[in-house]
Amino acid sequence: MKIKKHLSSILGTNAAFVILLLLQIAFLMLAVTSLGGRFYFVYFALIILDIILAVYITNKNEPISYRVAWIVIISVFPIMGGISYLFLKLSQQFPKSLDMRNQKQTRELLVQDKDVMNELSAMCPDALNLARYVADYGMYPVYRNLHAEYFPFGEIQFEKLVEEIKSAKHFIFLEFFIITEGYMFDTISELLIRKAAEGVDVRLMYDGIGTGMLNSVKPFRRLADNGIKCKVFNPFRPMISSVQNNRDHRKIVIIDGITAFNGGTNIGDEYINRKERFGHWKDTAVMIRGQAVWNYTVMFLQLWEKAESSEMLKFKPRMPQYLSMPVGDGFVQPFSDSPLDEEPVGKRVYLELINNAREYVCITTPYLILDEEMTNALGFAAKKGVDVRIITPHIPDKWYVHMIAWNNYTQLTAMGVRIYEYTPGFIHAKTCVADGKTALVGTINFDYRSFYLHFECGSVLYECSVIRKMVQDFNKTAEISQLITMEDCNSRSVFKKIAGAFLNMFAPLL
């Protein structure tokens, strides 16, 4: 446990996983090279394998950057490259039950109301295709917005979350990528224990690496001993398989099926600025009420366990409870994205917002690791005259990711995109607003992991008044951030430029 925590604190959970994976590949290589006189026959066999794999990878329907990275590895390391690729691909053994996109159950539980889609078409015709795509390929319907509330900082969200947990009467579902001990965790734990004692069904799910590498099991045993159901998603098992790369990056809290929270905030004191790690920590989230919460309830239960539809329907509130709520404005469409299919829903939503923007696009992301498709979309929007602005951290949590981001700064700035770094510290928010009419807030970063490897989620907002608050918050944040100029990009040292370009070549694998 100490080794895992030490690796995580220095390099981050993703890099720690890569190191452990490389150790296993090194073990496989040692076995190959110990064959003695037969090594040369094995060597030529591996060369032939590498040629076959290079042709196969070139023709696969995957991001160009990902394919190029693997072809470079296979070319430079003719023995290790092919074995590494096969190991990564053949050792992915997630249960098929988690591939929610192909489940008949999902279609039965999440049914699109045609009247709502028609209303959206009349009120927001430009957003109709996006809503239809998320409903058909993400399998999550769009709903009339009853209430949506935006939180510009994690500490404000935390205050509201505590208030809502106190009012829970039936069930509380929590799902987080990272949970660390401290004031925030202790406060929520005490509330959950109290609610469990009152008979509320409390369930907590956390990621096996994001949380499992940071904590001992004692705090969760205490919760379990007090009636809270705790579940580890994809537990940390070093030296087993590359399926460890697919993490649960979602952050969801569902209360009584009527209220849901989602955004970038995990459970940890840095997220509410009671602990300083990388300067001031800025995070954002949204709280929604109404029928749209059902989308979050279903996505939580499907990842929690394989249950029959009839069992899941027990957690769906009845219509009278919704009808008593005041009617809001606009529409909301919560959705989940799975790495187990070939449909990067989160990335496609971002691309649609960028491509259809006519006036401006505002983006906040902690990581800016882009492929050609996303780079071209951002650059082309700027060239068309769209005001494209992106805010990233000034104080990074991962040095190598920051170097790759600067490599992208140069390309984007040259095309007219305005990049800002959040001077006070680290911005962890994942938001995108297009023309003040359509927005996305959730857990999805602008990087390969969020687009292709992690379980993610978010809410698309259409013509909701809360979007104006998101734009106001973005503008305020930009005012206290540093605008990156082409001069800044050119004045970087030669070493940093070379390092950034080199790391960018392998960005899809980091």
Short mmCIF file of C-alpha atoms in Angstrom, two decimals:
data_model
loop_
_atom_site.label_atom_id
_atom_site.label_comp_id
_atom_site.label_asym_id
_atom_site.label_seq_id
_atom_site.Cartn_x
_atom_site.Cartn_y
_atom_site.Cartn_z
CA MET A 1 0.00 0.00 0.00
CA LYS A 2 2.82 2.45 0.80
CA ILE A 3 4.45 1.75 -2.59
CA LYS A 4 1.18 2.40 -4.40
CA LYS A 5 0.58 5.65 -2.54
CA HIS A 6 4.15 6.80 -3.16
CA LEU A 7 3.92 6.13 -6.90
CA SER A 8 0.55 7.86 -7.07
CA SER A 9 1.68 10.95 -5.17
CA ILE A 10 4.72 11.45 -7.43
CA LEU A 11 3.38 10.53 -10.85
CA GLY A 12 -0.38 10.33 -10.60
CA THR A 13 -2.55 7.22 -10.84
CA ASN A 14 -2.29 6.97 -14.62
CA ALA A 15 1.52 7.05 -14.68
CA ALA A 16 1.69 4.59 -11.79
CA PHE A 17 -0.42 2.17 -13.80
CA VAL A 18 1.85 2.55 -16.84
CA ILE A 19 4.94 1.76 -14.74
CA LEU A 20 3.34 -1.38 -13.32
CA LEU A 21 2.26 -2.43 -16.81
CA LEU A 22 5.77 -1.91 -18.19
CA LEU A 23 7.17 -4.07 -15.41
CA GLN A 24 4.94 -6.91 -16.51
CA ILE A 25 5.94 -6.46 -20.16
CA ALA A 26 9.61 -6.45 -19.08
CA PHE A 27 8.99 -9.78 -17.38
CA LEU A 28 7.58 -11.17 -20.62
CA MET A 29 10.62 -9.87 -22.52
CA LEU A 30 12.97 -11.51 -20.03
CA ALA A 31 11.25 -14.81 -20.69
CA VAL A 32 11.74 -14.38 -24.45
CA THR A 33 15.42 -13.40 -24.25
CA SER A 34 16.21 -16.34 -21.96
CA LEU A 35 15.52 -18.84 -24.73
CA GLY A 36 19.21 -19.17 -25.52
CA GLY A 37 20.03 -20.50 -29.00
CA ARG A 38 16.38 -20.47 -29.97
CA PHE A 39 16.20 -16.73 -29.41
CA TYR A 40 17.05 -15.89 -33.06
CA PHE A 41 14.15 -17.96 -34.37
CA VAL A 42 11.84 -16.23 -31.92
CA TYR A 43 13.32 -12.85 -32.89
CA PHE A 44 12.56 -13.30 -36.61
CA ALA A 45 9.10 -14.60 -35.76
CA LEU A 46 8.48 -11.45 -33.75
CA ILE A 47 9.69 -9.28 -36.65
CA ILE A 48 7.11 -10.93 -38.90
CA LEU A 49 4.50 -10.43 -36.18
CA ASP A 50 5.41 -6.73 -35.99
CA ILE A 51 4.95 -6.31 -39.74
CA ILE A 52 1.53 -7.97 -39.57
CA LEU A 53 0.54 -5.83 -36.58
CA ALA A 54 1.71 -2.62 -38.30
CA VAL A 55 -0.56 -3.37 -41.27
CA TYR A 56 -3.41 -4.31 -38.93
CA ILE A 57 -3.05 -1.17 -36.79
CA THR A 58 -2.82 1.08 -39.85
CA ASN A 59 -6.20 -0.16 -41.06
CA LYS A 60 -7.99 -0.12 -37.70
CA ASN A 61 -10.80 2.35 -37.05
CA GLU A 62 -9.00 4.18 -34.25
CA PRO A 63 -7.63 7.73 -33.82
CA ILE A 64 -4.69 8.40 -36.14
CA SER A 65 -2.51 9.57 -33.25
CA TYR A 66 -3.14 6.32 -31.37
CA ARG A 67 -2.20 4.23 -34.42
CA VAL A 68 0.92 6.29 -35.14
CA ALA A 69 2.10 5.97 -31.53
CA TRP A 70 1.89 2.18 -31.67
CA ILE A 71 3.55 1.93 -35.07
CA VAL A 72 6.45 4.05 -33.77
CA ILE A 73 6.81 1.80 -30.72
CA ILE A 74 6.74 -1.35 -32.84
CA SER A 75 9.33 0.14 -35.22
CA VAL A 76 11.72 1.37 -32.55
CA PHE A 77 11.34 -1.67 -30.28
CA PRO A 78 10.86 -4.62 -32.66
CA ILE A 79 10.79 -7.20 -29.86
CA MET A 80 8.91 -5.39 -27.12
CA GLY A 81 6.52 -3.41 -29.35
CA GLY A 82 4.49 -6.24 -30.82
CA ILE A 83 4.33 -8.18 -27.56
CA SER A 84 3.19 -5.05 -25.72
CA TYR A 85 0.39 -4.35 -28.19
CA LEU A 86 -0.88 -7.94 -28.12
CA PHE A 87 -0.71 -8.00 -24.35
CA LEU A 88 -2.74 -4.81 -24.04
CA LYS A 89 -5.40 -5.94 -26.50
CA LEU A 90 -5.76 -9.58 -25.51
CA SER A 91 -5.88 -8.94 -21.76
CA GLN A 92 -8.97 -6.73 -21.82
CA GLN A 93 -11.58 -8.85 -20.09
CA PHE A 94 -14.34 -6.55 -18.84
CA PRO A 95 -17.66 -8.33 -18.33
CA LYS A 96 -19.91 -7.86 -21.36
CA SER A 97 -22.71 -6.90 -18.98
CA LEU A 98 -20.99 -3.54 -18.55
CA ASP A 99 -21.31 -2.72 -22.24
CA MET A 100 -24.45 -0.70 -21.66
CA ARG A 101 -24.75 0.46 -25.24
CA ASN A 102 -25.78 -3.02 -26.40
CA GLN A 103 -28.10 -3.88 -23.57
CA LYS A 104 -31.75 -4.38 -24.30
CA GLN A 105 -32.33 -3.40 -20.70
CA THR A 106 -31.15 0.15 -21.37
CA ARG A 107 -33.69 0.61 -24.15
CA GLU A 108 -36.44 -0.61 -21.84
CA LEU A 109 -35.52 1.69 -18.98
CA LEU A 110 -34.63 4.83 -20.94
CA VAL A 111 -37.44 5.70 -23.35
CA GLN A 112 -37.48 9.00 -25.20
CA ASP A 113 -40.69 11.00 -24.85
CA LYS A 114 -41.52 12.03 -28.43
CA ASP A 115 -43.41 15.11 -27.27
CA VAL A 116 -40.32 16.39 -25.46
CA MET A 117 -38.18 15.83 -28.56
CA ASN A 118 -40.76 17.72 -30.65
CA GLU A 119 -40.72 20.61 -28.16
CA LEU A 120 -36.93 20.70 -28.33
CA SER A 121 -37.12 20.75 -32.12
CA ALA A 122 -39.45 23.76 -32.03
CA MET A 123 -37.51 25.71 -29.37
CA CYS A 124 -33.91 24.72 -30.22
CA PRO A 125 -33.83 23.51 -33.83
CA ASP A 126 -30.04 23.84 -34.03
CA ALA A 127 -29.66 21.42 -31.10
CA LEU A 128 -32.04 18.77 -32.38
CA ASN A 129 -29.40 16.66 -34.13
CA LEU A 130 -27.17 16.60 -31.04
CA ALA A 131 -30.06 15.56 -28.78
CA ARG A 132 -31.08 12.87 -31.25
CA TYR A 133 -27.50 11.55 -31.44
CA VAL A 134 -27.16 11.29 -27.64
CA ALA A 135 -30.55 9.58 -27.42
CA ASP A 136 -29.84 7.10 -30.23
CA TYR A 137 -26.15 6.31 -29.69
CA GLY A 138 -25.65 7.28 -26.07
CA MET A 139 -29.09 5.79 -25.31
CA TYR A 140 -30.05 8.58 -22.90
CA PRO A 141 -33.24 10.62 -23.50
CA VAL A 142 -33.64 14.39 -23.25
CA TYR A 143 -36.09 15.89 -20.74
CA ARG A 144 -37.80 19.15 -20.02
CA ASN A 145 -35.65 20.99 -17.46
CA LEU A 146 -37.43 21.36 -14.13
CA HIS A 147 -34.48 22.82 -12.23
CA ALA A 148 -30.77 23.18 -12.87
CA GLU A 149 -28.28 24.90 -10.61
CA TYR A 150 -24.65 25.67 -11.50
CA PHE A 151 -21.83 25.74 -8.95
CA PRO A 152 -18.71 27.75 -9.93
CA PHE A 153 -16.63 26.31 -7.07
CA GLY A 154 -16.42 22.96 -5.30
CA GLU A 155 -16.94 24.50 -1.87
CA ILE A 156 -20.31 25.95 -2.94
CA GLN A 157 -21.37 22.61 -4.36
CA PHE A 158 -20.28 20.89 -1.14
CA GLU A 159 -22.53 23.12 0.97
CA LYS A 160 -25.53 22.30 -1.22
CA LEU A 161 -24.65 18.60 -1.29
CA VAL A 162 -24.62 18.43 2.51
CA GLU A 163 -28.01 20.14 2.59
CA GLU A 164 -29.52 17.72 0.10
CA ILE A 165 -28.10 14.61 1.79
CA LYS A 166 -29.69 15.72 5.06
CA SER A 167 -33.10 15.78 3.35
CA ALA A 168 -32.84 12.29 1.80
CA LYS A 169 -35.72 9.95 2.63
CA HIS A 170 -35.36 6.88 0.41
CA PHE A 171 -31.92 6.37 -1.12
CA ILE A 172 -28.54 8.02 -1.71
CA PHE A 173 -26.23 6.78 -4.47
CA LEU A 174 -22.67 8.13 -4.66
CA GLU A 175 -20.06 7.37 -7.32
CA PHE A 176 -16.59 8.96 -7.37
CA PHE A 177 -13.23 8.48 -9.05
CA ILE A 178 -11.21 9.82 -6.11
CA ILE A 179 -12.05 9.74 -2.41
CA THR A 180 -9.40 10.85 0.10
CA GLU A 181 -9.66 11.16 3.84
CA GLY A 182 -10.13 14.59 5.37
CA TYR A 183 -12.77 17.10 6.37
CA MET A 184 -14.95 16.62 3.28
CA PHE A 185 -14.94 12.82 3.52
CA ASP A 186 -15.51 12.86 7.29
CA THR A 187 -18.45 15.25 6.96
CA ILE A 188 -20.13 13.21 4.25
CA SER A 189 -19.40 9.93 6.06
CA GLU A 190 -21.12 11.07 9.25
CA LEU A 191 -24.18 12.18 7.28
CA LEU A 192 -24.34 8.91 5.38
CA ILE A 193 -24.05 6.85 8.57
CA ARG A 194 -26.84 8.88 10.12
CA LYS A 195 -29.04 8.39 7.06
CA ALA A 196 -28.35 4.66 6.91
CA ALA A 197 -29.46 4.44 10.56
CA GLU A 198 -32.73 6.09 9.52
CA GLY A 199 -33.34 3.34 6.97
CA VAL A 200 -32.16 5.16 3.86
CA ASP A 201 -30.57 2.90 1.22
CA VAL A 202 -27.03 4.33 0.96
CA ARG A 203 -24.59 3.04 -1.68
CA LEU A 204 -21.06 4.26 -2.36
CA MET A 205 -19.02 3.20 -5.40
CA TYR A 206 -15.42 4.30 -5.95
CA ASP A 207 -12.69 3.52 -8.46
CA GLY A 208 -10.09 0.89 -7.61
CA ILE A 209 -7.11 3.01 -8.72
CA GLY A 210 -8.34 6.58 -8.39
CA THR A 211 -9.33 5.86 -4.78
CA GLY A 212 -7.85 2.42 -4.13
CA MET A 213 -4.28 3.65 -4.55
CA LEU A 214 -4.83 6.61 -2.23
CA ASN A 215 -6.55 5.12 0.81
CA SER A 216 -6.58 2.20 3.17
CA VAL A 217 -9.77 0.17 3.37
CA LYS A 218 -10.44 1.16 7.00
CA PRO A 219 -12.68 4.19 6.30
CA PHE A 220 -14.82 2.14 3.95
CA ARG A 221 -15.01 -0.77 6.39
CA ARG A 222 -16.38 1.68 8.95
CA LEU A 223 -19.03 2.79 6.49
CA ALA A 224 -19.92 -0.81 5.67
CA ASP A 225 -20.13 -1.68 9.38
CA ASN A 226 -22.69 1.12 9.72
CA GLY A 227 -25.04 -0.12 7.03
CA ILE A 228 -23.62 1.59 3.93
CA LYS A 229 -23.14 -0.59 0.86
CA CYS A 230 -19.63 0.04 -0.53
CA LYS A 231 -18.38 -1.24 -3.86
CA VAL A 232 -14.96 -0.95 -5.52
CA PHE A 233 -15.16 -0.59 -9.28
CA ASN A 234 -12.42 -2.51 -11.13
CA PRO A 235 -10.23 -3.16 -8.06
CA PHE A 236 -6.51 -2.50 -8.32
CA ARG A 237 -4.74 -5.71 -9.35
CA PRO A 238 -1.16 -5.08 -10.51
CA MET A 239 0.39 -7.49 -13.00
CA ILE A 240 -2.96 -8.81 -14.20
CA SER A 241 -4.29 -7.10 -17.33
CA SER A 242 -4.58 -3.84 -19.22
CA VAL A 243 -8.24 -3.65 -18.28
CA GLN A 244 -6.86 -1.68 -15.31
CA ASN A 245 -6.62 1.18 -17.80
CA ASN A 246 -10.42 1.53 -17.96
CA ARG A 247 -11.34 3.54 -14.90
CA ASP A 248 -14.61 4.85 -13.48
CA HIS A 249 -13.95 8.60 -13.81
CA ARG A 250 -17.55 9.58 -13.08
CA LYS A 251 -18.67 11.79 -10.17
CA ILE A 252 -22.35 11.36 -9.37
CA VAL A 253 -24.61 11.81 -6.35
CA ILE A 254 -28.28 10.82 -6.66
CA ILE A 255 -30.77 11.55 -3.90
CA ASP A 256 -34.21 9.91 -3.89
CA GLY A 257 -34.19 9.83 -7.69
CA ILE A 258 -35.24 13.48 -7.74
CA THR A 259 -31.94 15.34 -7.29
CA ALA A 260 -28.55 14.63 -8.88
CA PHE A 261 -25.11 16.24 -8.74
CA ASN A 262 -22.49 15.89 -11.45
CA GLY A 263 -19.26 17.69 -12.32
CA GLY A 264 -15.54 17.60 -11.77
CA THR A 265 -15.53 17.54 -7.98
CA ASN A 266 -14.35 14.40 -6.19
CA ILE A 267 -14.36 13.85 -2.43
CA GLY A 268 -11.15 15.40 -1.15
CA ASP A 269 -10.23 18.55 0.75
CA GLU A 270 -8.36 20.09 -2.20
CA TYR A 271 -11.63 20.15 -4.18
CA ILE A 272 -13.18 22.51 -1.63
CA ASN A 273 -9.92 24.43 -0.97
CA ARG A 274 -9.49 23.26 2.61
CA LYS A 275 -6.17 21.80 1.47
CA GLU A 276 -3.79 23.43 -1.01
CA ARG A 277 -2.01 21.21 -3.53
CA PHE A 278 -1.65 23.24 -6.73
CA GLY A 279 -2.65 26.72 -5.68
CA HIS A 280 -6.35 27.60 -5.71
CA TRP A 281 -8.44 24.69 -6.96
CA LYS A 282 -11.35 25.66 -9.20
CA ASP A 283 -13.97 23.06 -9.97
CA THR A 284 -17.52 23.23 -11.27
CA ALA A 285 -20.65 21.11 -11.07
CA VAL A 286 -24.35 21.14 -11.78
CA MET A 287 -27.34 20.01 -9.74
CA ILE A 288 -30.48 18.97 -11.59
CA ARG A 289 -33.95 18.02 -10.36
CA GLY A 290 -36.76 16.22 -12.10
CA GLN A 291 -37.21 13.36 -14.53
CA ALA A 292 -33.73 13.76 -16.02
CA VAL A 293 -32.29 12.34 -12.80
CA TRP A 294 -33.57 8.95 -13.95
CA ASN A 295 -30.74 8.85 -16.51
CA TYR A 296 -28.18 9.13 -13.71
CA THR A 297 -30.01 6.54 -11.60
CA VAL A 298 -29.91 3.99 -14.42
CA MET A 299 -26.25 4.59 -15.26
CA PHE A 300 -25.30 4.19 -11.60
CA LEU A 301 -27.25 0.96 -11.10
CA GLN A 302 -25.94 -0.60 -14.32
CA LEU A 303 -22.36 -0.06 -13.21
CA TRP A 304 -23.18 -1.10 -9.65
CA GLU A 305 -24.44 -4.57 -10.52
CA LYS A 306 -26.34 -6.58 -13.09
CA ALA A 307 -29.96 -6.19 -12.00
CA GLU A 308 -33.30 -6.86 -13.65
CA SER A 309 -35.23 -3.91 -15.05
CA SER A 310 -38.03 -4.52 -12.58
CA GLU A 311 -35.59 -4.06 -9.69
CA MET A 312 -34.22 -0.83 -11.13
CA LEU A 313 -37.71 0.59 -11.63
CA LYS A 314 -38.15 0.51 -7.85
CA PHE A 315 -35.86 3.54 -7.72
CA LYS A 316 -37.84 5.59 -10.25
CA PRO A 317 -40.00 8.24 -8.54
CA ARG A 318 -43.63 8.44 -9.53
CA MET A 319 -44.97 11.27 -11.67
CA PRO A 320 -46.86 13.18 -8.93
CA GLN A 321 -43.55 13.98 -7.25
CA TYR A 322 -42.33 15.61 -10.45
CA LEU A 323 -45.57 17.45 -11.13
CA SER A 324 -45.34 19.20 -7.76
CA MET A 325 -42.05 20.82 -8.82
CA PRO A 326 -42.00 24.27 -10.41
CA VAL A 327 -41.46 24.19 -14.16
CA GLY A 328 -38.00 25.34 -15.25
CA ASP A 329 -36.74 26.33 -18.65
CA GLY A 330 -34.97 24.62 -21.49
CA PHE A 331 -34.00 20.97 -21.67
CA VAL A 332 -31.41 18.71 -20.04
CA GLN A 333 -29.91 15.42 -21.22
CA PRO A 334 -27.63 13.52 -18.80
CA PHE A 335 -25.59 10.79 -20.50
CA SER A 336 -22.84 8.27 -19.84
CA ASP A 337 -19.92 7.25 -22.06
CA SER A 338 -18.40 3.77 -21.98
CA PRO A 339 -14.97 2.64 -23.23
CA LEU A 340 -16.41 -0.76 -24.11
CA ASP A 341 -17.96 0.33 -27.39
CA GLU A 342 -16.60 2.18 -30.40
CA GLU A 343 -18.78 5.26 -29.89
CA PRO A 344 -16.93 8.13 -28.12
CA VAL A 345 -20.13 9.96 -27.15
CA GLY A 346 -18.40 12.54 -24.94
CA LYS A 347 -15.97 13.55 -27.67
CA ARG A 348 -18.74 13.72 -30.26
CA VAL A 349 -20.78 16.05 -28.05
CA TYR A 350 -17.80 18.39 -27.69
CA LEU A 351 -17.20 18.31 -31.45
CA GLU A 352 -20.83 19.13 -32.20
CA LEU A 353 -20.79 22.12 -29.84
CA ILE A 354 -17.58 23.39 -31.45
CA ASN A 355 -18.60 22.75 -35.06
CA ASN A 356 -22.05 24.34 -34.74
CA ALA A 357 -21.01 27.43 -32.79
CA ARG A 358 -21.58 30.69 -34.67
CA GLU A 359 -20.38 33.29 -32.17
CA TYR A 360 -18.26 31.76 -29.41
CA VAL A 361 -17.14 28.60 -27.63
CA CYS A 362 -15.91 28.66 -24.01
CA ILE A 363 -14.04 25.60 -22.73
CA THR A 364 -12.47 24.75 -19.38
CA THR A 365 -10.36 21.62 -18.98
CA PRO A 366 -7.48 20.52 -16.74
CA TYR A 367 -5.83 18.59 -19.57
CA LEU A 368 -5.45 19.58 -23.22
CA ILE A 369 -4.27 16.47 -25.06
CA LEU A 370 -5.82 16.61 -28.50
CA ASP A 371 -5.92 14.43 -31.60
CA GLU A 372 -6.03 15.79 -35.14
CA GLU A 373 -9.83 15.75 -35.28
CA MET A 374 -10.25 17.91 -32.19
CA THR A 375 -7.35 20.23 -33.08
CA ASN A 376 -8.78 20.82 -36.54
CA ALA A 377 -12.28 21.43 -35.18
CA LEU A 378 -11.06 24.07 -32.72
CA GLY A 379 -8.78 25.68 -35.30
CA PHE A 380 -11.39 25.71 -38.06
CA ALA A 381 -13.98 27.28 -35.74
CA ALA A 382 -11.52 30.07 -34.93
CA LYS A 383 -10.72 30.57 -38.62
CA LYS A 384 -14.45 30.94 -39.35
CA GLY A 385 -14.57 33.86 -36.93
CA VAL A 386 -15.89 32.01 -33.89
CA ASP A 387 -14.40 33.29 -30.63
CA VAL A 388 -12.81 30.09 -29.28
CA ARG A 389 -11.41 30.41 -25.76
CA ILE A 390 -9.96 27.69 -23.54
CA ILE A 391 -8.87 27.92 -19.90
CA THR A 392 -6.34 25.39 -18.55
CA PRO A 393 -4.31 25.23 -15.31
CA HIS A 394 -1.30 27.46 -14.68
CA ILE A 395 -0.09 25.16 -11.90
CA PRO A 396 -0.39 21.60 -13.29
CA ASP A 397 -0.84 18.40 -11.33
CA LYS A 398 1.14 16.40 -13.94
CA TRP A 399 4.25 17.99 -15.45
CA TYR A 400 4.29 15.78 -18.56
CA VAL A 401 0.66 16.57 -19.37
CA HIS A 402 1.42 20.30 -19.05
CA MET A 403 4.30 19.93 -21.55
CA ILE A 404 1.96 18.26 -24.05
CA ALA A 405 -0.59 21.03 -23.49
CA TRP A 406 2.01 23.67 -24.38
CA ASN A 407 2.75 21.78 -27.57
CA ASN A 408 -0.95 22.16 -28.42
CA TYR A 409 -0.95 25.83 -27.35
CA THR A 410 1.40 26.63 -30.22
CA GLN A 411 -0.78 25.00 -32.87
CA LEU A 412 -4.05 26.41 -31.55
CA THR A 413 -2.76 29.93 -30.96
CA ALA A 414 -1.41 30.05 -34.52
CA MET A 415 -4.95 29.25 -35.76
CA GLY A 416 -6.60 31.98 -33.69
CA VAL A 417 -7.72 30.06 -30.60
CA ARG A 418 -7.23 32.00 -27.38
CA ILE A 419 -5.67 29.96 -24.56
CA TYR A 420 -5.69 31.12 -20.94
CA GLU A 421 -3.95 29.60 -17.94
CA TYR A 422 -5.72 29.88 -14.60
CA THR A 423 -3.13 31.97 -12.76
CA PRO A 424 -4.35 31.33 -9.18
CA GLY A 425 -3.66 27.61 -9.53
CA PHE A 426 -5.36 24.51 -10.90
CA ILE A 427 -8.64 24.44 -12.81
CA HIS A 428 -10.25 21.01 -12.78
CA ALA A 429 -13.58 22.02 -14.36
CA LYS A 430 -14.82 20.23 -17.48
CA THR A 431 -17.27 22.54 -19.27
CA CYS A 432 -18.10 23.73 -22.77
CA VAL A 433 -20.57 26.46 -23.75
CA ALA A 434 -21.55 27.28 -27.33
CA ASP A 435 -23.22 30.64 -28.09
CA GLY A 436 -24.86 30.72 -24.67
CA LYS A 437 -27.51 28.29 -25.92
CA THR A 438 -26.04 24.83 -25.48
CA ALA A 439 -23.58 23.62 -22.85
CA LEU A 440 -21.96 20.52 -21.40
CA VAL A 441 -20.83 20.12 -17.81
CA GLY A 442 -19.54 16.84 -16.45
CA THR A 443 -16.45 14.71 -15.94
CA ILE A 444 -15.03 14.56 -19.48
CA ASN A 445 -11.55 16.03 -20.00
CA PHE A 446 -10.10 17.02 -23.36
CA ASP A 447 -7.76 14.04 -23.49
CA TYR A 448 -7.54 10.50 -24.82
CA ARG A 449 -8.33 8.86 -21.52
CA SER A 450 -11.67 10.60 -21.12
CA PHE A 451 -12.59 10.19 -24.79
CA TYR A 452 -11.61 6.54 -25.20
CA LEU A 453 -10.58 4.75 -21.98
CA HIS A 454 -12.68 5.91 -19.02
CA PHE A 455 -16.29 5.57 -17.98
CA GLU A 456 -17.52 9.19 -18.06
CA CYS A 457 -20.73 11.18 -17.76
CA GLY A 458 -22.13 14.66 -18.18
CA SER A 459 -25.25 16.75 -18.75
CA VAL A 460 -26.04 18.56 -21.98
CA LEU A 461 -28.07 21.71 -21.32
CA TYR A 462 -30.23 23.23 -24.04
CA GLU A 463 -31.54 26.82 -23.74
CA CYS A 464 -31.40 26.72 -19.93
CA SER A 465 -31.04 30.01 -18.07
CA VAL A 466 -28.28 28.41 -15.98
CA ILE A 467 -26.05 28.55 -19.07
CA ARG A 468 -25.81 32.33 -18.62
CA LYS A 469 -24.24 31.74 -15.21
CA MET A 470 -21.71 29.41 -16.78
CA VAL A 471 -20.73 32.10 -19.30
CA GLN A 472 -20.45 34.73 -16.55
CA ASP A 473 -18.26 32.40 -14.51
CA PHE A 474 -16.05 31.70 -17.53
CA ASN A 475 -15.57 35.42 -18.21
CA LYS A 476 -14.69 36.12 -14.57
CA THR A 477 -12.21 33.25 -14.60
CA ALA A 478 -10.62 34.48 -17.84
CA GLU A 479 -10.11 37.92 -16.28
CA ILE A 480 -7.83 36.47 -13.59
CA SER A 481 -6.08 34.10 -16.01
CA GLN A 482 -3.03 34.65 -18.21
CA LEU A 483 -3.55 34.86 -21.96
CA ILE A 484 -0.96 32.73 -23.76
CA THR A 485 0.50 34.52 -26.78
CA MET A 486 2.52 33.24 -29.71
CA GLU A 487 5.47 35.07 -28.20
CA ASP A 488 5.07 32.98 -25.04
CA CYS A 489 5.06 29.80 -27.14
CA ASN A 490 8.13 30.82 -29.14
CA SER A 491 10.12 31.95 -26.10
CA ARG A 492 10.06 28.53 -24.45
CA SER A 493 13.39 26.77 -24.17
CA VAL A 494 14.48 24.36 -26.88
CA PHE A 495 14.47 21.55 -24.34
CA LYS A 496 10.81 22.14 -23.43
CA LYS A 497 9.80 22.34 -27.08
CA ILE A 498 11.54 19.07 -27.91
CA ALA A 499 10.23 17.36 -24.78
CA GLY A 500 6.69 18.52 -25.52
CA ALA A 501 6.86 17.33 -29.14
CA PHE A 502 8.29 13.95 -28.07
CA LEU A 503 5.69 13.40 -25.35
CA ASN A 504 2.90 14.49 -27.67
CA MET A 505 3.82 11.64 -30.02
CA PHE A 506 2.97 9.16 -27.25
CA ALA A 507 0.11 11.20 -25.74
CA PRO A 508 -2.58 8.60 -26.64
CA LEU A 509 -0.77 6.03 -24.48
CA LEU A 510 -0.12 8.18 -21.38
#
